[in-house]
mmCIF file of C-alpha atoms and ligand atoms in Angstrom:
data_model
loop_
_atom_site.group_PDB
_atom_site.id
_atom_site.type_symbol
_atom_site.label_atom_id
_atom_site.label_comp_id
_atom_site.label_asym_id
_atom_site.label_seq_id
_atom_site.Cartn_x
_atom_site.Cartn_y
_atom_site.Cartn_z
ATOM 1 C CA UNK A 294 -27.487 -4.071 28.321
ATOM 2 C CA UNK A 295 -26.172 -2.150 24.723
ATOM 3 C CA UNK A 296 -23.054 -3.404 23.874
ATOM 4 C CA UNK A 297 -21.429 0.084 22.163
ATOM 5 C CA UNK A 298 -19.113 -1.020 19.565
ATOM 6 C CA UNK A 299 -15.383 -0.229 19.459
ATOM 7 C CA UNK A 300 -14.979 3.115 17.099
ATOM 8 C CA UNK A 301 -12.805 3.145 13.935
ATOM 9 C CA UNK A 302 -12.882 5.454 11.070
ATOM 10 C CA UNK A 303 -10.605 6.063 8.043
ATOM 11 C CA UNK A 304 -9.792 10.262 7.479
ATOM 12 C CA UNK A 305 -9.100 11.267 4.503
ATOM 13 C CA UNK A 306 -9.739 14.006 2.055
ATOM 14 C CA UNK A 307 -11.373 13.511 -0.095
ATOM 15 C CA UNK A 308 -12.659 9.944 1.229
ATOM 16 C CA UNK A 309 -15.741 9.366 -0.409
ATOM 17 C CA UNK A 310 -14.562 6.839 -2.580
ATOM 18 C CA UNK A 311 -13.112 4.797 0.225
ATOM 19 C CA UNK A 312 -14.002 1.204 0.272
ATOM 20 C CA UNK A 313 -12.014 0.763 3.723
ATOM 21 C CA UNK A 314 -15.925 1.249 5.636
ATOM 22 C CA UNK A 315 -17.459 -1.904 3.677
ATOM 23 C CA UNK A 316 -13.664 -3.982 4.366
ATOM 24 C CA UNK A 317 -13.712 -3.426 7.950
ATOM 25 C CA UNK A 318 -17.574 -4.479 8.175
ATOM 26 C CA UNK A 319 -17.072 -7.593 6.498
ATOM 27 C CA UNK A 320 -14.143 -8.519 8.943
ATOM 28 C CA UNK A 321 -15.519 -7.167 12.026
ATOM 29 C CA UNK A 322 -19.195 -9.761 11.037
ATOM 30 C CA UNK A 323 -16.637 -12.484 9.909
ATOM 31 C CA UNK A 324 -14.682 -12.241 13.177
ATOM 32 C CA UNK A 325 -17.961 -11.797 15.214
ATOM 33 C CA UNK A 326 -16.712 -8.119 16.893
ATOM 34 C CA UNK A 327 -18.511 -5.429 17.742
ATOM 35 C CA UNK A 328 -16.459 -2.936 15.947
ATOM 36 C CA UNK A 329 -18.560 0.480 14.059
ATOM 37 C CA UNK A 330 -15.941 2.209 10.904
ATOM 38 C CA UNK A 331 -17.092 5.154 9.463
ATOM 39 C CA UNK A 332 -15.843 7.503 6.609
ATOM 40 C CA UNK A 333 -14.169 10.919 8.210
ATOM 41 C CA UNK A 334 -13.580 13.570 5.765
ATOM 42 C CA UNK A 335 -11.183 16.003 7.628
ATOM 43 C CA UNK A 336 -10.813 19.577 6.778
ATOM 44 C CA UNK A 337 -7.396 19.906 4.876
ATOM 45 C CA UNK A 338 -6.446 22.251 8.105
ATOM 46 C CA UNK A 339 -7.709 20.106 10.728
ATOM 47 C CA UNK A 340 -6.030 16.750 11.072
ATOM 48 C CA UNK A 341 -4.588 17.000 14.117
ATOM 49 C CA UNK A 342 -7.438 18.560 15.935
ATOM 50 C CA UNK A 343 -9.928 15.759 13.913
ATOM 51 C CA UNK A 344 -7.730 12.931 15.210
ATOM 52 C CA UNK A 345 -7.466 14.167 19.230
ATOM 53 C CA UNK A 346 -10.970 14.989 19.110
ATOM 54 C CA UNK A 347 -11.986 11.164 18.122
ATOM 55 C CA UNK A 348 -9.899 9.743 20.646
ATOM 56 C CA UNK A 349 -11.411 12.160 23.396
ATOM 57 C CA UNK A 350 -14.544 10.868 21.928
ATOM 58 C CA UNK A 351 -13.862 6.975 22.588
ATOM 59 C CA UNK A 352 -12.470 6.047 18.905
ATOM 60 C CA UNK A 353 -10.261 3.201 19.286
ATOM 61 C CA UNK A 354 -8.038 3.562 16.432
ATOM 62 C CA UNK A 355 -8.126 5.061 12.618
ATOM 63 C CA UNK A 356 -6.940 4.293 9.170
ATOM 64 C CA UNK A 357 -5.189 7.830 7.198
ATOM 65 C CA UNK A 358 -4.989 8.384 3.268
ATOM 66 C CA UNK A 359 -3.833 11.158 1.244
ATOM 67 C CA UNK A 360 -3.539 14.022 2.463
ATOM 68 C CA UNK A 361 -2.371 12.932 5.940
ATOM 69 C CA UNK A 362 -0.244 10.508 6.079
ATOM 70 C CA UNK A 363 3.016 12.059 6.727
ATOM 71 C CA UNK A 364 0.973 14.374 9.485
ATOM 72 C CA UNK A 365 -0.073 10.817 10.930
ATOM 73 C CA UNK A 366 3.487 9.934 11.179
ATOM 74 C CA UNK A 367 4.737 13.331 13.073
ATOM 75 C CA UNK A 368 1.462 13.651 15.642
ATOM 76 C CA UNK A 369 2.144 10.065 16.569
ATOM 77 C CA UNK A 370 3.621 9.755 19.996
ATOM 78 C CA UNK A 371 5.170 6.169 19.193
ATOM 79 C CA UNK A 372 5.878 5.238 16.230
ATOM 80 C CA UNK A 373 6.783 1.662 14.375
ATOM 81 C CA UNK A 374 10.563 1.131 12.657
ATOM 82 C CA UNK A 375 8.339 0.604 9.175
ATOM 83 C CA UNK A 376 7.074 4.618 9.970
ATOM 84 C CA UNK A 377 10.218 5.967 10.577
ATOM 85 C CA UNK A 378 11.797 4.225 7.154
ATOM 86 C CA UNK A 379 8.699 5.444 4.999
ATOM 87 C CA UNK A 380 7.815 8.983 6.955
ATOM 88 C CA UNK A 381 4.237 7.909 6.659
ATOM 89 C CA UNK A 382 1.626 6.420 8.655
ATOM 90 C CA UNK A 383 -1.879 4.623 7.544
ATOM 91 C CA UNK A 384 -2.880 3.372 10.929
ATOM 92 C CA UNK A 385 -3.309 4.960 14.258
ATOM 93 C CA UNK A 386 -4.056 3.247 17.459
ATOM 94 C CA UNK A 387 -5.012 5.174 20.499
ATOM 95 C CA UNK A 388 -4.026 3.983 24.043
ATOM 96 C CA UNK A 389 -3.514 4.560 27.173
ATOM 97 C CA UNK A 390 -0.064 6.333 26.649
ATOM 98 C CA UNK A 391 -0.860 7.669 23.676
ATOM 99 C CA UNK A 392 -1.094 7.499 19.796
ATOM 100 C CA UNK A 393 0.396 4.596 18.091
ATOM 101 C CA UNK A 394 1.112 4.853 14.129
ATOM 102 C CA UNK A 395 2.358 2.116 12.041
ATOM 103 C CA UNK A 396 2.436 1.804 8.262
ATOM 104 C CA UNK A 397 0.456 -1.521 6.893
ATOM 105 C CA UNK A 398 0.686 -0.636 3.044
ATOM 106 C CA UNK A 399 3.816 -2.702 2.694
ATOM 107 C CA UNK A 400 2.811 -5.736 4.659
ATOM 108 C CA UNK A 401 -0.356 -5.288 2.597
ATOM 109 C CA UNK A 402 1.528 -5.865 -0.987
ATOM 110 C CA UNK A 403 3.693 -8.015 0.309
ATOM 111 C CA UNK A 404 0.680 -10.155 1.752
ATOM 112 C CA UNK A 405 -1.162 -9.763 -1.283
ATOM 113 C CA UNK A 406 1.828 -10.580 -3.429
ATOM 114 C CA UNK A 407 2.897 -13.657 -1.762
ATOM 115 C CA UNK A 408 -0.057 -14.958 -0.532
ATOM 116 C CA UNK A 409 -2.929 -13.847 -2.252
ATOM 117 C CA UNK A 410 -0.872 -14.245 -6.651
ATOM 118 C CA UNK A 411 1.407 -16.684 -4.943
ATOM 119 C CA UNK A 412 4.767 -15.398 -5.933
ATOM 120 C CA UNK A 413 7.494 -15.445 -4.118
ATOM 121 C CA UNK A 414 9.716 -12.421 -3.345
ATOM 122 C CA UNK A 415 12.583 -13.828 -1.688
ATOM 123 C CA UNK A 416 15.291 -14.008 -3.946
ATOM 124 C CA UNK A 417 13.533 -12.153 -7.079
ATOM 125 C CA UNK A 418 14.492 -9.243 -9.249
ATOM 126 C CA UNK A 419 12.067 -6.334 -7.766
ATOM 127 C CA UNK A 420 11.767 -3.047 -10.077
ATOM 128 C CA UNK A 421 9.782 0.170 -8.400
ATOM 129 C CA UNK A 422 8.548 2.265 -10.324
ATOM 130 C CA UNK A 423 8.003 5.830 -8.818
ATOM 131 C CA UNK A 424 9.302 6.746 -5.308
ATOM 132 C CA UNK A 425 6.469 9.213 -3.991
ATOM 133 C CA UNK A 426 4.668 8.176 -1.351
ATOM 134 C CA UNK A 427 2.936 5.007 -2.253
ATOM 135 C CA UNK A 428 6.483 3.732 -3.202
ATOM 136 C CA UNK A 429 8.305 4.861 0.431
ATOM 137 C CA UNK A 430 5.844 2.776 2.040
ATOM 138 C CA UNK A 431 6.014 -0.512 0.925
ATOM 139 C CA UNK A 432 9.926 -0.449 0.137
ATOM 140 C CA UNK A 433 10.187 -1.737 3.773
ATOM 141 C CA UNK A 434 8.551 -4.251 3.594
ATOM 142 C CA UNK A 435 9.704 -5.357 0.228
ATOM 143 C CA UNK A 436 13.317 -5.693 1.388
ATOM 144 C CA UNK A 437 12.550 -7.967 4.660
ATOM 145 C CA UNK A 438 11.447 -10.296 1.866
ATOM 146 C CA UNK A 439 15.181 -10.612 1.007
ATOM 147 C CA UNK A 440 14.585 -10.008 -2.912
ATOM 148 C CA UNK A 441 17.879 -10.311 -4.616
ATOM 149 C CA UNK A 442 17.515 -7.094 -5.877
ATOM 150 C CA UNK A 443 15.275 -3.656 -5.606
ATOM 151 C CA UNK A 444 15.983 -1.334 -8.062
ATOM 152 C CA UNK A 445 13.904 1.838 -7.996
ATOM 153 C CA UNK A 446 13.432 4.046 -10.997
ATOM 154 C CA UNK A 447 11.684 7.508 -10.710
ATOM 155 C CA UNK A 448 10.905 10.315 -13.543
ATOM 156 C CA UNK A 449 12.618 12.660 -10.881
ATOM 157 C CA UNK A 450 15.744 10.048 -10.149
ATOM 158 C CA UNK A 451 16.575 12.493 -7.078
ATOM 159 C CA UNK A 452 14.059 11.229 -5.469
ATOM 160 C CA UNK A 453 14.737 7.385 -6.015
ATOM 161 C CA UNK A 454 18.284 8.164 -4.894
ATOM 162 C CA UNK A 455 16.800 9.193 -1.570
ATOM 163 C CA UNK A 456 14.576 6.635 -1.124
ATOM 164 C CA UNK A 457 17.248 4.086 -1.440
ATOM 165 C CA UNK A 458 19.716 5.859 0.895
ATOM 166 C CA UNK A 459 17.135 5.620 3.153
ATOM 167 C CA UNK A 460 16.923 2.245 2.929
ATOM 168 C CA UNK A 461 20.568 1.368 2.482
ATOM 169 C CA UNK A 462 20.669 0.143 5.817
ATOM 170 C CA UNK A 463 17.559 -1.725 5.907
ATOM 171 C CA UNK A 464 19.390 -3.733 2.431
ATOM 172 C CA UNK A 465 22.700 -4.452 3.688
ATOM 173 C CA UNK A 466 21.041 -5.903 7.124
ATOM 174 C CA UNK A 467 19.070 -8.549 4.463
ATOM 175 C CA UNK A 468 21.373 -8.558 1.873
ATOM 176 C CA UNK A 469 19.641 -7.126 -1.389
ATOM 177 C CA UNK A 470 21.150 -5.543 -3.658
ATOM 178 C CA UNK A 471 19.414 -1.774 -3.155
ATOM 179 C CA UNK A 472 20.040 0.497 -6.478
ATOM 180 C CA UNK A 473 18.301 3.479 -8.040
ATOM 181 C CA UNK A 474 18.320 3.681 -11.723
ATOM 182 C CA UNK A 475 17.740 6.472 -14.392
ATOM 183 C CA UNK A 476 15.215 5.556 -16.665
ATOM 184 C CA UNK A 477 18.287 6.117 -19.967
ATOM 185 C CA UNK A 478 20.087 3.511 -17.816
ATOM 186 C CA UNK A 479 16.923 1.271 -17.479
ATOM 187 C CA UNK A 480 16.022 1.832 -21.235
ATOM 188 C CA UNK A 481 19.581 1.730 -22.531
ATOM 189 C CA UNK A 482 20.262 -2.383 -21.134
ATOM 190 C CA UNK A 483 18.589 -5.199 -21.881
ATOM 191 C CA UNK A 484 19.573 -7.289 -18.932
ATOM 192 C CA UNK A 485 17.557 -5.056 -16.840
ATOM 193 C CA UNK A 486 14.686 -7.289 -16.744
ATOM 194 C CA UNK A 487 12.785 -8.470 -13.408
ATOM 195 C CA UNK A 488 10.549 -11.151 -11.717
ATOM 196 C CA UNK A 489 8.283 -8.481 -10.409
ATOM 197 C CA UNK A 490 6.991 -4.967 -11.640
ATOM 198 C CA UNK A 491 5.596 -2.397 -9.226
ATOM 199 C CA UNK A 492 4.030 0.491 -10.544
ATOM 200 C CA UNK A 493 3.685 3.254 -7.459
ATOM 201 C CA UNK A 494 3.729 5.863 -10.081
ATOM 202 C CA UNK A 495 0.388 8.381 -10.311
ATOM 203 C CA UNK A 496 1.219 8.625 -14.125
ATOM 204 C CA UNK A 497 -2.017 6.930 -15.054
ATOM 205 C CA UNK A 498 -3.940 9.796 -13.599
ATOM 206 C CA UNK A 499 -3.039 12.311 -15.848
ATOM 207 C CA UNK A 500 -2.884 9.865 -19.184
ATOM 208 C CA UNK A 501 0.719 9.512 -19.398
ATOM 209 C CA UNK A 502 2.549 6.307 -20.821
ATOM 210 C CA UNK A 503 3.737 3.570 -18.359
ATOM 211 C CA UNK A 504 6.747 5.159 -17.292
ATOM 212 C CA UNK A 505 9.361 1.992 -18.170
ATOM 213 C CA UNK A 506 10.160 0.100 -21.660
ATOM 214 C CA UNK A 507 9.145 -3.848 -21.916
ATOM 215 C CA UNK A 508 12.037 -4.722 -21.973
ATOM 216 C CA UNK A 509 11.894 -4.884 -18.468
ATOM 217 C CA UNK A 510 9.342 -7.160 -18.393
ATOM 218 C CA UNK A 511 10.718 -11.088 -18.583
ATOM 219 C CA UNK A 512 8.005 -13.587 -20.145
ATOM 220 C CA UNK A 513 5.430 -14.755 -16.814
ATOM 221 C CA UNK A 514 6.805 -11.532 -14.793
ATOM 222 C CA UNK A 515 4.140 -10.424 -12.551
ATOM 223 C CA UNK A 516 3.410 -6.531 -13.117
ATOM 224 C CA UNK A 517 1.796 -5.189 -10.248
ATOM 225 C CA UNK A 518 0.105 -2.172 -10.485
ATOM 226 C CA UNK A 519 -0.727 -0.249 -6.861
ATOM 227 C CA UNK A 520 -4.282 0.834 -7.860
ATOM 228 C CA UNK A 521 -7.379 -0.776 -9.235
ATOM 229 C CA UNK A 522 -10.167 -0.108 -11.331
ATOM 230 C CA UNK A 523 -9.794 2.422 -14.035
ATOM 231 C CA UNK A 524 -6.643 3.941 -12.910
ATOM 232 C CA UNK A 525 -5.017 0.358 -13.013
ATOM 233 C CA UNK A 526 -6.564 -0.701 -16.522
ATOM 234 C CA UNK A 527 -2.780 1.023 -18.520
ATOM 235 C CA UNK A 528 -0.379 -0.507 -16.548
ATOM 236 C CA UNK A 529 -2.191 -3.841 -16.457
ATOM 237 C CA UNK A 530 -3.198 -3.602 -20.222
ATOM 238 C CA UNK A 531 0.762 -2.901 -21.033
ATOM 239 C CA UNK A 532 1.936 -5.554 -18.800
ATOM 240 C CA UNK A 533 -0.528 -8.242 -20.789
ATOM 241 C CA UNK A 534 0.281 -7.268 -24.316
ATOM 242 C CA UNK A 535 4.010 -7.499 -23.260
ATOM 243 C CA UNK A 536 3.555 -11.603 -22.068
ATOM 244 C CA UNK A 537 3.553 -10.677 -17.918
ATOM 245 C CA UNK A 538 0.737 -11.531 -15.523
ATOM 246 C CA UNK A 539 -1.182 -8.807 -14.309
ATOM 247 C CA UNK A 540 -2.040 -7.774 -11.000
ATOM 248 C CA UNK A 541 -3.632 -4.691 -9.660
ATOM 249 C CA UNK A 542 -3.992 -3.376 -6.036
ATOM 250 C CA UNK A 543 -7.432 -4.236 -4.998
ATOM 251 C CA UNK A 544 -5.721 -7.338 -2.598
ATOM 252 C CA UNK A 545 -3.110 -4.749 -1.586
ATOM 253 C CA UNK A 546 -5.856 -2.720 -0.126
ATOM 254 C CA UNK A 547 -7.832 -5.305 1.563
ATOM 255 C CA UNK A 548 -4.742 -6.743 3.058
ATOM 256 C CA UNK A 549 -3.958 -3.825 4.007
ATOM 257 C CA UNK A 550 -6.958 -3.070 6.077
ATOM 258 C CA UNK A 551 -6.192 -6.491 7.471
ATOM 259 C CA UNK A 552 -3.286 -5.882 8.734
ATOM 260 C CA UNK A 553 -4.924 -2.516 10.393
ATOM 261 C CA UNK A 554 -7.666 -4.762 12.029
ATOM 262 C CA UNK A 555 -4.915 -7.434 13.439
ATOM 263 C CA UNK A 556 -3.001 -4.176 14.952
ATOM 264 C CA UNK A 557 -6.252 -2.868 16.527
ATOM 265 C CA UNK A 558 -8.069 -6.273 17.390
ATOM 266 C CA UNK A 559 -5.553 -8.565 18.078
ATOM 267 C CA UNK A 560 -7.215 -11.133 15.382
ATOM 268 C CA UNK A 561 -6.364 -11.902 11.753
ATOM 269 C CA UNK A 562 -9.766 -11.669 9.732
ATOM 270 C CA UNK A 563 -10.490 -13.935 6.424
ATOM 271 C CA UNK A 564 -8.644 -11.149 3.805
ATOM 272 C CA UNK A 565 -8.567 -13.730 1.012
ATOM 273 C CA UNK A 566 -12.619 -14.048 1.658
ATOM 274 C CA UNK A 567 -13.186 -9.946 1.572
ATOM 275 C CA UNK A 568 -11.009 -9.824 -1.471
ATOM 276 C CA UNK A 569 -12.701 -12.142 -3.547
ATOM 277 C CA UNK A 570 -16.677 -10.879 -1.875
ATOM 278 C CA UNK A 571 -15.045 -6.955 -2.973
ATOM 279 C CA UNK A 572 -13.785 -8.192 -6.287
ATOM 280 C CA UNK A 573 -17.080 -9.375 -7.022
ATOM 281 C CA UNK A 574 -18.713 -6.682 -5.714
ATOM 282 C CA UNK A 575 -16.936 -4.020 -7.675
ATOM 283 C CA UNK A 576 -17.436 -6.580 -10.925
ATOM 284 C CA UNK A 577 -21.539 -5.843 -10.494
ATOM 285 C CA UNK A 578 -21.027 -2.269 -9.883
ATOM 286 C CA UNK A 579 -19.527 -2.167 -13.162
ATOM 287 C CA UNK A 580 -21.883 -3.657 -14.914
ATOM 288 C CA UNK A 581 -24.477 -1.368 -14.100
HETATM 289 P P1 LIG B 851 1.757 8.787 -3.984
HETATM 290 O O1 LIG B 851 1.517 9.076 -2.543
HETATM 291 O O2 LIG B 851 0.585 8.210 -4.711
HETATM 292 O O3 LIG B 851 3.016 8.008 -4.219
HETATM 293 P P2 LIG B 851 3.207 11.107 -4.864
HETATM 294 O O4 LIG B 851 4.034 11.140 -3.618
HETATM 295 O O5 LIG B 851 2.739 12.405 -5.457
HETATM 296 O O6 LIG B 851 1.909 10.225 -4.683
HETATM 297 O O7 LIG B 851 4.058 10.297 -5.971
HETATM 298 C C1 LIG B 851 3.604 10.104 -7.258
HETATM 299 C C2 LIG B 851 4.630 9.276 -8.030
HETATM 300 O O8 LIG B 851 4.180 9.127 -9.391
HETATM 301 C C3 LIG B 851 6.002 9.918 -8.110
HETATM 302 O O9 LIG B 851 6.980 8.902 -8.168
HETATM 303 C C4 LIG B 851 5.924 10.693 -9.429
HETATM 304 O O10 LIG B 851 7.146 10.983 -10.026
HETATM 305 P P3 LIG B 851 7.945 12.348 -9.598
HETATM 306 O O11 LIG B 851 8.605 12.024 -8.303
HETATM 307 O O12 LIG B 851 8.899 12.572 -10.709
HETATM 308 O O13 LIG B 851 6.893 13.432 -9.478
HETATM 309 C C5 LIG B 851 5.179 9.661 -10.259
HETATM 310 N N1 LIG B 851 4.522 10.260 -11.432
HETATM 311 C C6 LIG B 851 3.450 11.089 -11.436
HETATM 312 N N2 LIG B 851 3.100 11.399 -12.705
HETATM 313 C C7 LIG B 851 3.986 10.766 -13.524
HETATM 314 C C8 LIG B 851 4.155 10.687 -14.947
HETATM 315 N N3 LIG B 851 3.340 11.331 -15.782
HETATM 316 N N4 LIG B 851 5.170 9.920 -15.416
HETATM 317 C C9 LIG B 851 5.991 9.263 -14.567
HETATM 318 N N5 LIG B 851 5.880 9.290 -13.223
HETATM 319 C C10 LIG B 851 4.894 10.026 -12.707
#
């Protein structure tokens, strides 16, 4: 008898460069499921009709990244309290009634954060920076870690006022301190200093400095940088020079996935295992 294995695929455009295929095969031979994951590169138009037509097909479940992620969020039929605060989805799980979406990206830095560097969050001076997309989804989750405060600072400060009404809510119920801060305002006081540094900001991608002064940096703060590999190498080289620990988002996206898997399989893999194997892995590629 063929055993046909469960279908899973992460859609995106463009996707090439998505490492989620080689994650989810590691976890699915470390768990000892019979789960396939393939890359889906959706036409820009066609999200909607991509994702129906997978489910019709027998997919169990997907992963989404950028471009789709708010369209993940309104096609949904159900949709998790962690959706609703970010307006974005990552994972979709198809069932019986319908399409499921939840956001994992904050439980994935949080994870990674926590578990993975070891530093607490509970209790700790969190700064943001940026409050696009990558930001809305893991403030969340940041803030059910009771941080003593989140302070959000965004080149276009509009948009970290939103964010944090958004969240206001979410703050009070765990009792952090929720602000948004102009970068003059962040610049212009010393005491604004923190434990931990998020950068969620795409400023890397088009050369630009790290978009906040050292002086928010305390010595040992752990700067935390959402992407990895070239993209990360500013942030993390700023963060260094300036006496903080380093961190970029490789973890973040392997916990991530992890989180996706436990959603659609109902089993925690080895994440700690993958990250170090993918760490590795990209450390080779490298070098050749
Ligand atoms: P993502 O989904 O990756 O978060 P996004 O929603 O386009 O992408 O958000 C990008 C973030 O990087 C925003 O916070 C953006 O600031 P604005 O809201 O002012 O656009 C920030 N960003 C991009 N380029 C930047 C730069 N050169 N300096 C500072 N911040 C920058």
């Amino acid at each position: 008898m063929t055993n046909t294995p469960d279908a899973y695929c992460v859609m995106g455009n463009p996707v090439a460069h998505s490492r989620s295929p080689w994650i989810h095969a590691r976890f699915a031979e470390l768990t000892g499921q019979s789960v396939s994951y393939d890359r889906a590169l959706v036409p820009l138009d066609g999200f909607a009709d991509h994702v129906r037509e997978f489910a019709a097909r027998g997919g169990k479940g997907c992963n989404v990244t950028v471009p789709f992620k708010l369209q993940a969020a309104e096609l949904a039929t159900s949709a998790s309290e962690r959706v609703r605060l970010a307006g974005a989805a990552n994972t979709l799980v198809f069932g019986a009634n319908g399409i499921h979406a939840d956001n994992t990206d904050g439980l994935g830095i949080v994870a990674d954060i926590t578990r993975n560097a070891g530093v607490p969050i509970a209790g700790r001076d969190v700064l943001m920076l940026g409050a696009g997309g990558a930001a809305a989804g893991a403030l969340g989750s940041l803030l059910e870690q009771k941080p003593r405060r989140l302070v959000v600072v965004n080149r276009t400060h509009a948009k970290a006022q939103t964010l944090v009404q958004q969240h206001a809510e979410l703050a009070a119920l765990h009792r952090v301190e929720l602000l948004a801060l102009d970068h003059k305002s962040l610049a212009g006081d010393l005491n604004h200093n923190f434990d931990i540094i998020i950068n969620a900001t795409a400023s890397s991608l088009s050369g630009a400095e790290v978009p906040a002064p050292p002086s928010v940096l305390r010595a040992g703060s752990l700067a935390y940088d959402m992407m990895y590999g070239p993209a990360a190498q500013p942030f993390l080289d700023w963060a260094r020079n300036h006496g903080a620990v380093a961190r970029d988002g490789l973890g973040m996206l392997v916990e991530q996935a992890a989180e996706s898997y436990a959603l659609w399989r109902g089993i925690r893999p080895p994440s700690a295992r993958v990250l170090a194997e993918l760490r590795a892995l990209l450390l080779t590629e490298a070098a050749h």
